[in-house]
């Protein structure tokens, strides 16, 4: 099996240490509740490094939501929705729909960003878990 790059492991939500085990059970838009694995199924890395570790992911998710809100608002304006008072509820509806549509992705990738890029001392170890 060929080794994944850091970016590929990030996109596929793989463990930051072995880049083989899945961080989540199931897919982002499955009907089952999304769940983060406690340990990596391949190298047994404990994902929640300390109690309350994933609370920091809320800040990452907040930044992702702000970026999505700005993107949806600007895209609506560029695509022809005039920025006037009568269209206020159209903007609100579009933004709410977009944020709700992206919330499963925000949940997953806020945790993946935290594990891959914002956790000091957590690095790739080739051959871990073999």
mmCIF file of C-alpha atoms in Angstrom:
data_model
loop_
_atom_site.group_PDB
_atom_site.id
_atom_site.type_symbol
_atom_site.label_atom_id
_atom_site.label_comp_id
_atom_site.label_asym_id
_atom_site.label_seq_id
_atom_site.Cartn_x
_atom_site.Cartn_y
_atom_site.Cartn_z
ATOM 1 C CA UNK A 1 0.000 0.000 0.000
ATOM 2 C CA UNK A 2 1.452 3.326 -1.014
ATOM 3 C CA UNK A 3 1.937 6.017 1.632
ATOM 4 C CA UNK A 4 -0.392 9.002 1.609
ATOM 5 C CA UNK A 5 0.940 12.542 1.592
ATOM 6 C CA UNK A 6 -0.048 14.833 4.449
ATOM 7 C CA UNK A 7 -2.600 16.577 2.209
ATOM 8 C CA UNK A 8 -4.130 13.275 1.048
ATOM 9 C CA UNK A 9 -4.384 12.052 4.646
ATOM 10 C CA UNK A 10 -6.034 15.365 5.564
ATOM 11 C CA UNK A 11 -8.578 15.177 2.735
ATOM 12 C CA UNK A 12 -9.404 11.514 3.433
ATOM 13 C CA UNK A 13 -9.644 12.131 7.246
ATOM 14 C CA UNK A 14 -6.891 9.679 8.107
ATOM 15 C CA UNK A 15 -4.858 9.456 11.320
ATOM 16 C CA UNK A 16 -2.077 12.079 11.461
ATOM 17 C CA UNK A 17 0.465 9.594 12.889
ATOM 18 C CA UNK A 18 0.086 6.534 10.626
ATOM 19 C CA UNK A 19 -2.013 8.053 7.794
ATOM 20 C CA UNK A 20 -3.876 4.750 7.463
ATOM 21 C CA UNK A 21 -6.576 4.584 10.145
ATOM 22 C CA UNK A 22 -9.846 6.486 9.827
ATOM 23 C CA UNK A 23 -10.610 9.305 12.262
ATOM 24 C CA UNK A 24 -14.396 8.966 11.778
ATOM 25 C CA UNK A 25 -16.859 6.117 11.464
ATOM 26 C CA UNK A 26 -18.973 6.356 8.316
ATOM 27 C CA UNK A 27 -19.258 9.162 5.808
ATOM 28 C CA UNK A 28 -20.066 12.837 6.347
ATOM 29 C CA UNK A 29 -23.615 12.686 4.984
ATOM 30 C CA UNK A 30 -24.626 9.256 6.294
ATOM 31 C CA UNK A 31 -27.959 8.877 8.069
ATOM 32 C CA UNK A 32 -26.162 7.584 11.156
ATOM 33 C CA UNK A 33 -24.821 10.073 13.679
ATOM 34 C CA UNK A 34 -21.243 11.081 12.923
ATOM 35 C CA UNK A 35 -18.816 9.732 15.467
ATOM 36 C CA UNK A 36 -15.112 10.264 16.032
ATOM 37 C CA UNK A 37 -13.185 7.098 16.798
ATOM 38 C CA UNK A 38 -11.615 7.096 20.262
ATOM 39 C CA UNK A 39 -8.401 5.497 18.989
ATOM 40 C CA UNK A 40 -6.923 5.003 15.557
ATOM 41 C CA UNK A 41 -7.931 1.541 14.329
ATOM 42 C CA UNK A 42 -4.461 1.057 12.818
ATOM 43 C CA UNK A 43 -1.844 2.527 15.214
ATOM 44 C CA UNK A 44 -4.012 2.962 18.350
ATOM 45 C CA UNK A 45 -3.300 6.714 18.651
ATOM 46 C CA UNK A 46 -5.748 8.318 21.064
ATOM 47 C CA UNK A 47 -7.387 11.149 19.102
ATOM 48 C CA UNK A 48 -8.673 13.112 22.097
ATOM 49 C CA UNK A 49 -5.270 14.063 23.482
ATOM 50 C CA UNK A 50 -6.665 15.417 26.773
ATOM 51 C CA UNK A 51 -10.122 15.975 28.283
ATOM 52 C CA UNK A 52 -11.940 18.663 26.295
ATOM 53 C CA UNK A 53 -9.400 18.551 23.461
ATOM 54 C CA UNK A 54 -12.018 18.872 20.725
ATOM 55 C CA UNK A 55 -13.552 22.022 22.234
ATOM 56 C CA UNK A 56 -10.834 23.896 20.327
ATOM 57 C CA UNK A 57 -12.369 22.516 17.126
ATOM 58 C CA UNK A 58 -15.333 24.862 17.764
ATOM 59 C CA UNK A 59 -13.072 27.840 17.044
ATOM 60 C CA UNK A 60 -11.878 26.245 13.805
ATOM 61 C CA UNK A 61 -15.488 25.497 12.868
ATOM 62 C CA UNK A 62 -16.445 29.099 13.635
ATOM 63 C CA UNK A 63 -13.750 30.377 11.254
ATOM 64 C CA UNK A 64 -14.969 27.969 8.568
ATOM 65 C CA UNK A 65 -18.570 29.184 9.060
ATOM 66 C CA UNK A 66 -17.552 32.835 8.754
ATOM 67 C CA UNK A 67 -15.679 32.073 5.525
ATOM 68 C CA UNK A 68 -18.733 30.229 4.154
ATOM 69 C CA UNK A 69 -21.115 33.059 5.097
ATOM 70 C CA UNK A 70 -18.937 35.659 3.385
ATOM 71 C CA UNK A 71 -18.480 33.442 0.321
ATOM 72 C CA UNK A 72 -22.220 32.762 -0.035
ATOM 73 C CA UNK A 73 -23.108 36.443 0.430
ATOM 74 C CA UNK A 74 -20.552 37.670 -2.103
ATOM 75 C CA UNK A 75 -21.419 34.909 -4.586
ATOM 76 C CA UNK A 76 -25.122 35.787 -4.322
ATOM 77 C CA UNK A 77 -24.338 39.403 -5.062
ATOM 78 C CA UNK A 78 -22.039 38.579 -7.992
ATOM 79 C CA UNK A 79 -24.589 36.163 -9.465
ATOM 80 C CA UNK A 80 -27.182 38.901 -9.674
ATOM 81 C CA UNK A 81 -29.048 39.235 -6.362
ATOM 82 C CA UNK A 82 -29.134 43.005 -5.740
ATOM 83 C CA UNK A 83 -28.075 44.166 -2.301
ATOM 84 C CA UNK A 84 -31.250 46.020 -1.342
ATOM 85 C CA UNK A 85 -33.528 45.837 1.697
ATOM 86 C CA UNK A 86 -36.231 43.855 -0.107
ATOM 87 C CA UNK A 87 -33.757 41.022 -0.758
ATOM 88 C CA UNK A 88 -32.573 40.758 2.846
ATOM 89 C CA UNK A 89 -34.527 37.553 3.545
ATOM 90 C CA UNK A 90 -33.237 35.955 0.351
ATOM 91 C CA UNK A 91 -29.684 36.506 1.588
ATOM 92 C CA UNK A 92 -30.562 35.175 5.047
ATOM 93 C CA UNK A 93 -32.228 32.089 3.557
ATOM 94 C CA UNK A 94 -29.346 31.353 1.199
ATOM 95 C CA UNK A 95 -26.771 31.761 3.949
ATOM 96 C CA UNK A 96 -28.703 29.563 6.397
ATOM 97 C CA UNK A 97 -29.173 26.883 3.750
ATOM 98 C CA UNK A 98 -25.480 26.965 2.874
ATOM 99 C CA UNK A 99 -24.362 26.799 6.496
ATOM 100 C CA UNK A 100 -26.711 23.895 7.251
ATOM 101 C CA UNK A 101 -25.555 22.075 4.128
ATOM 102 C CA UNK A 102 -21.891 22.481 5.119
ATOM 103 C CA UNK A 103 -22.262 21.677 8.838
ATOM 104 C CA UNK A 104 -21.306 17.956 8.556
ATOM 105 C CA UNK A 105 -18.189 18.935 6.615
ATOM 106 C CA UNK A 106 -17.357 21.638 9.180
ATOM 107 C CA UNK A 107 -17.699 19.113 12.004
ATOM 108 C CA UNK A 108 -15.309 16.676 10.373
ATOM 109 C CA UNK A 109 -12.709 19.052 9.013
ATOM 110 C CA UNK A 110 -12.531 21.261 12.092
ATOM 111 C CA UNK A 111 -11.381 18.174 14.013
ATOM 112 C CA UNK A 112 -9.058 17.069 11.212
ATOM 113 C CA UNK A 113 -7.462 20.544 11.041
ATOM 114 C CA UNK A 114 -6.988 20.440 14.799
ATOM 115 C CA UNK A 115 -5.320 17.026 14.691
ATOM 116 C CA UNK A 116 -3.186 17.514 11.582
ATOM 117 C CA UNK A 117 -2.098 21.137 11.849
ATOM 118 C CA UNK A 118 -2.822 22.587 15.303
ATOM 119 C CA UNK A 119 -1.613 19.847 17.660
ATOM 120 C CA UNK A 120 2.019 20.313 18.692
ATOM 121 C CA UNK A 121 4.076 17.146 18.904
ATOM 122 C CA UNK A 122 1.751 15.032 16.770
ATOM 123 C CA UNK A 123 3.692 14.072 13.654
ATOM 124 C CA UNK A 124 3.749 11.366 11.010
ATOM 125 C CA UNK A 125 5.718 8.283 12.050
ATOM 126 C CA UNK A 126 6.381 5.991 9.072
ATOM 127 C CA UNK A 127 5.573 2.366 9.821
ATOM 128 C CA UNK A 128 3.646 3.088 13.017
ATOM 129 C CA UNK A 129 1.091 0.436 13.779
ATOM 130 C CA UNK A 130 2.649 -2.171 11.477
#
